[in-house]
Tab-separated table of C-alpha atoms in Angstrom:
chain	number	residue	atom	x	y	z
A	256	UNK	CA	-26.494	-12.511	-24.981
A	257	UNK	CA	-28.183	-10.601	-27.798
A	258	UNK	CA	-26.924	-7.259	-29.082
A	259	UNK	CA	-29.574	-5.149	-27.320
A	260	UNK	CA	-28.901	-6.740	-23.934
A	261	UNK	CA	-25.160	-6.437	-24.450
A	262	UNK	CA	-25.516	-2.745	-25.347
A	263	UNK	CA	-27.695	-2.136	-22.284
A	264	UNK	CA	-25.280	-3.844	-19.915
A	265	UNK	CA	-22.313	-2.097	-21.542
A	266	UNK	CA	-23.945	1.329	-21.179
A	267	UNK	CA	-24.707	0.799	-17.502
A	268	UNK	CA	-21.263	-0.651	-16.797
A	269	UNK	CA	-19.383	2.146	-18.524
A	270	UNK	CA	-21.361	4.855	-16.774
A	271	UNK	CA	-21.004	3.437	-13.283
A	272	UNK	CA	-17.300	2.833	-13.813
A	273	UNK	CA	-16.926	6.502	-14.680
A	274	UNK	CA	-19.206	7.491	-11.812
A	275	UNK	CA	-16.717	5.951	-9.365
A	276	UNK	CA	-19.048	5.237	-6.476
A	277	UNK	CA	-16.230	4.710	-3.979
A	278	UNK	CA	-14.829	8.205	-4.525
A	279	UNK	CA	-18.353	9.631	-4.342
A	280	UNK	CA	-18.812	7.971	-0.955
A	281	UNK	CA	-15.598	9.535	0.304
A	282	UNK	CA	-16.737	12.921	-0.998
A	283	UNK	CA	-20.191	12.546	0.576
A	284	UNK	CA	-18.649	11.520	3.896
A	285	UNK	CA	-16.471	14.637	3.876
A	286	UNK	CA	-19.425	16.826	2.934
A	287	UNK	CA	-21.571	15.251	5.640
A	288	UNK	CA	-18.927	15.929	8.279
A	289	UNK	CA	-18.549	19.511	7.068
A	290	UNK	CA	-22.322	20.081	7.111
A	291	UNK	CA	-22.584	18.686	10.625
A	292	UNK	CA	-19.776	20.945	11.818
A	293	UNK	CA	-21.423	23.952	10.170
A	294	UNK	CA	-24.735	23.035	11.787
A	295	UNK	CA	-23.188	22.827	15.253
A	296	UNK	CA	-21.371	26.119	14.706
A	297	UNK	CA	-24.621	27.722	13.536
A	298	UNK	CA	-26.474	26.557	16.661
A	299	UNK	CA	-23.805	28.048	18.904
A	300	UNK	CA	-23.757	31.241	16.861
A	301	UNK	CA	-27.538	31.673	17.033
A	302	UNK	CA	-27.483	31.049	20.769
A	303	UNK	CA	-24.805	33.712	21.197
A	304	UNK	CA	-26.785	36.086	18.970
A	305	UNK	CA	-29.920	35.515	21.057
A	306	UNK	CA	-27.986	36.344	24.237
A	307	UNK	CA	-26.589	39.439	22.562
A	308	UNK	CA	-30.109	40.521	21.583
A	309	UNK	CA	-31.438	39.986	25.118
A	310	UNK	CA	-28.684	42.133	26.575
A	311	UNK	CA	-29.379	44.803	23.982
A	312	UNK	CA	-33.081	44.911	24.859
A	313	UNK	CA	-32.281	45.406	28.534
A	314	UNK	CA	-30.263	48.525	27.786
A	315	UNK	CA	-31.718	51.967	28.232
A	316	UNK	CA	-32.475	53.900	25.075
A	317	UNK	CA	-29.395	56.086	25.349
A	318	UNK	CA	-27.102	53.033	25.558
A	319	UNK	CA	-28.897	51.243	22.735
A	320	UNK	CA	-27.675	53.821	20.245
A	321	UNK	CA	-24.042	53.033	21.051
A	322	UNK	CA	-24.654	49.243	21.127
A	323	UNK	CA	-26.624	49.153	17.871
A	324	UNK	CA	-23.608	48.878	15.477
A	325	UNK	CA	-22.244	45.868	17.373
A	326	UNK	CA	-25.614	44.101	17.278
A	327	UNK	CA	-26.062	44.832	13.575
A	328	UNK	CA	-22.592	43.436	12.886
A	329	UNK	CA	-23.438	40.240	14.786
A	330	UNK	CA	-26.629	39.809	12.754
A	331	UNK	CA	-24.758	40.443	9.499
A	332	UNK	CA	-22.115	37.846	10.392
A	333	UNK	CA	-24.839	35.333	11.196
A	334	UNK	CA	-26.544	36.044	7.866
A	335	UNK	CA	-23.247	35.599	6.000
A	336	UNK	CA	-22.571	32.319	7.793
A	337	UNK	CA	-26.042	30.965	7.017
A	338	UNK	CA	-25.694	32.062	3.386
A	339	UNK	CA	-22.383	30.219	3.009
A	340	UNK	CA	-23.853	27.156	4.685
A	341	UNK	CA	-26.861	27.148	2.373
A	342	UNK	CA	-24.666	27.652	-0.696
A	343	UNK	CA	-22.393	24.779	0.315
A	344	UNK	CA	-25.367	22.479	0.876
A	345	UNK	CA	-26.958	23.493	-2.431
A	346	UNK	CA	-23.752	22.902	-4.391
A	347	UNK	CA	-23.234	19.504	-2.781
A	348	UNK	CA	-26.813	18.459	-3.461
A	349	UNK	CA	-26.933	19.611	-7.077
A	350	UNK	CA	-23.558	18.025	-7.889
A	351	UNK	CA	-24.851	14.653	-6.701
A	352	UNK	CA	-28.274	15.272	-8.268
A	353	UNK	CA	-26.725	15.991	-11.671
A	354	UNK	CA	-24.579	12.853	-11.551
A	355	UNK	CA	-27.518	10.642	-10.540
A	356	UNK	CA	-29.945	12.297	-12.972
A	357	UNK	CA	-27.718	11.365	-15.920
A	358	UNK	CA	-27.171	7.820	-14.662
A	359	UNK	CA	-28.876	5.023	-16.614
A	360	UNK	CA	-31.270	2.876	-14.627
A	361	UNK	CA	-29.317	-0.299	-13.747
A	362	UNK	CA	-32.451	-2.382	-13.054
A	363	UNK	CA	-33.212	-3.376	-16.698
A	364	UNK	CA	-29.605	-4.437	-17.263
A	365	UNK	CA	-29.572	-6.452	-14.053
A	366	UNK	CA	-32.903	-8.068	-14.911
A	367	UNK	CA	-31.605	-8.989	-18.364
A	368	UNK	CA	-28.439	-10.465	-16.890
A	369	UNK	CA	-30.420	-12.507	-14.355
A	370	UNK	CA	-32.781	-13.727	-17.072
A	371	UNK	CA	-29.863	-14.729	-19.262
A	372	UNK	CA	-28.268	-16.610	-16.388
A	373	UNK	CA	-31.494	-18.456	-15.577
A	374	UNK	CA	-31.988	-19.516	-19.209
A	375	UNK	CA	-28.375	-20.547	-19.801
A	376	UNK	CA	-27.943	-24.325	-20.138
A	377	UNK	CA	-26.294	-26.172	-17.291
A	378	UNK	CA	-22.806	-27.516	-17.966
A	379	UNK	CA	-22.835	-30.953	-19.593
A	380	UNK	CA	-21.177	-34.057	-18.204
A	381	UNK	CA	-18.519	-33.705	-20.890
A	382	UNK	CA	-17.707	-30.202	-19.664
A	383	UNK	CA	-17.505	-31.487	-16.100
A	384	UNK	CA	-15.184	-34.309	-17.156
A	385	UNK	CA	-12.962	-31.896	-19.049
A	386	UNK	CA	-12.853	-29.604	-16.032
A	387	UNK	CA	-11.893	-32.504	-13.752
A	388	UNK	CA	-9.184	-33.599	-16.175
A	389	UNK	CA	-7.874	-30.056	-16.371
A	390	UNK	CA	-7.728	-29.772	-12.588
A	391	UNK	CA	-5.899	-33.105	-12.359
A	392	UNK	CA	-3.433	-31.991	-15.026
A	393	UNK	CA	-2.787	-28.730	-13.221
A	394	UNK	CA	-2.228	-30.605	-9.971
A	395	UNK	CA	0.294	-32.910	-11.657
A	396	UNK	CA	2.110	-29.938	-13.132
A	397	UNK	CA	2.134	-28.250	-9.747
A	398	UNK	CA	3.548	-31.387	-8.117
A	399	UNK	CA	6.204	-31.552	-10.828
A	400	UNK	CA	7.139	-27.922	-10.257
A	401	UNK	CA	7.310	-28.489	-6.511
A	402	UNK	CA	9.553	-31.517	-7.021
A	403	UNK	CA	11.782	-29.572	-9.390
A	404	UNK	CA	11.940	-26.682	-6.961
A	405	UNK	CA	12.898	-29.032	-4.127
A	406	UNK	CA	15.586	-30.559	-6.331
A	407	UNK	CA	16.965	-27.144	-7.221
A	408	UNK	CA	16.921	-26.179	-3.575
A	409	UNK	CA	18.822	-29.348	-2.657
A	410	UNK	CA	21.310	-28.645	-5.430
A	411	UNK	CA	21.829	-25.164	-4.087
A	412	UNK	CA	22.482	-26.558	-0.611
A	413	UNK	CA	24.910	-29.112	-2.052
A	414	UNK	CA	26.778	-26.427	-3.981
A	415	UNK	CA	27.075	-24.282	-0.879
A	416	UNK	CA	28.406	-27.227	1.130
A	417	UNK	CA	30.961	-28.011	-1.570
A	418	UNK	CA	32.033	-24.387	-1.723
A	419	UNK	CA	32.520	-24.390	2.040
A	420	UNK	CA	34.568	-27.585	1.878
A	421	UNK	CA	36.662	-26.208	-0.983
A	422	UNK	CA	37.338	-23.018	0.958
A	423	UNK	CA	38.386	-25.081	3.988
A	424	UNK	CA	40.679	-27.249	1.848
A	425	UNK	CA	42.286	-24.176	0.267
A	426	UNK	CA	42.840	-22.710	3.704
A	427	UNK	CA	44.413	-25.950	4.935
A	428	UNK	CA	46.593	-26.144	1.836
A	429	UNK	CA	47.852	-22.597	2.352
A	430	UNK	CA	48.688	-23.332	5.971
A	431	UNK	CA	50.437	-26.576	4.944
A	432	UNK	CA	52.547	-24.755	2.347
A	433	UNK	CA	53.424	-22.041	4.836
A	434	UNK	CA	54.455	-24.650	7.415
A	435	UNK	CA	56.542	-26.469	4.812
A	436	UNK	CA	58.299	-23.291	3.726
A	437	UNK	CA	58.889	-22.302	7.325
A	438	UNK	CA	60.390	-25.727	8.093
A	439	UNK	CA	62.679	-25.585	5.061
A	440	UNK	CA	63.819	-22.098	6.017
A	441	UNK	CA	64.581	-23.297	9.523
A	442	UNK	CA	66.568	-26.266	8.173
A	443	UNK	CA	68.515	-23.989	5.856
A	444	UNK	CA	69.310	-21.571	8.662
A	445	UNK	CA	70.503	-24.438	10.869
A	446	UNK	CA	72.692	-25.763	8.059
A	447	UNK	CA	74.253	-22.350	7.537
A	448	UNK	CA	74.977	-21.995	11.235
A	449	UNK	CA	76.687	-25.385	11.318
A	450	UNK	CA	78.859	-24.497	8.339
A	451	UNK	CA	79.827	-21.189	9.859
A	452	UNK	CA	80.760	-22.986	13.077
A	453	UNK	CA	82.949	-25.455	11.243
A	454	UNK	CA	84.703	-22.702	9.320
A	455	UNK	CA	85.536	-20.930	12.552
A	456	UNK	CA	87.072	-24.078	13.990
A	457	UNK	CA	89.209	-24.648	10.891
A	458	UNK	CA	90.767	-21.154	10.885
A	459	UNK	CA	94.360	-21.081	12.347
A	460	UNK	CA	94.738	-19.147	15.520
A	461	UNK	CA	96.797	-15.986	15.195
A	462	UNK	CA	99.565	-15.502	17.791
């Protein structure tokens, strides 16, 4: 890619990244919904104003004087609403117009990129062979990693099993020691009882 084409593509890319089309779509969706709601409200408001005007025209002249302020207020509110609606639409339009007016035309950059792609040489057989070798190497490395992972997993299982067996052996050993101590204590108590019994028999009876 020559310097002029690169500069053109870079200019277009940088601008459209900053333009952030996705956020603009969200903004336009919100503005479209708001405009539609304002339009529906305006239709209802104009219909109500027309009914108000019809009722006013049916009044006698003496009653029209008293009803005039209310009718004028309704017209003023409708004018204010339409003014706000027009201002909102104008601001939305000119904000988008300004952003698009400053945008560089992407067509030349796209044409240049397509032309460059069409004139680029096809990958050689050597490149294809190197790519195949690289894929094969990556597959071998992946298989090695999977084997190593399986081995580590098996080791972890083995360690857990050994830890469980060790805990069971320690528990059995503690119970065995406790049983042994308990048996020795029982033997000692029995021996003491026998000795005490013999001593009682050997004492002379007191008359």
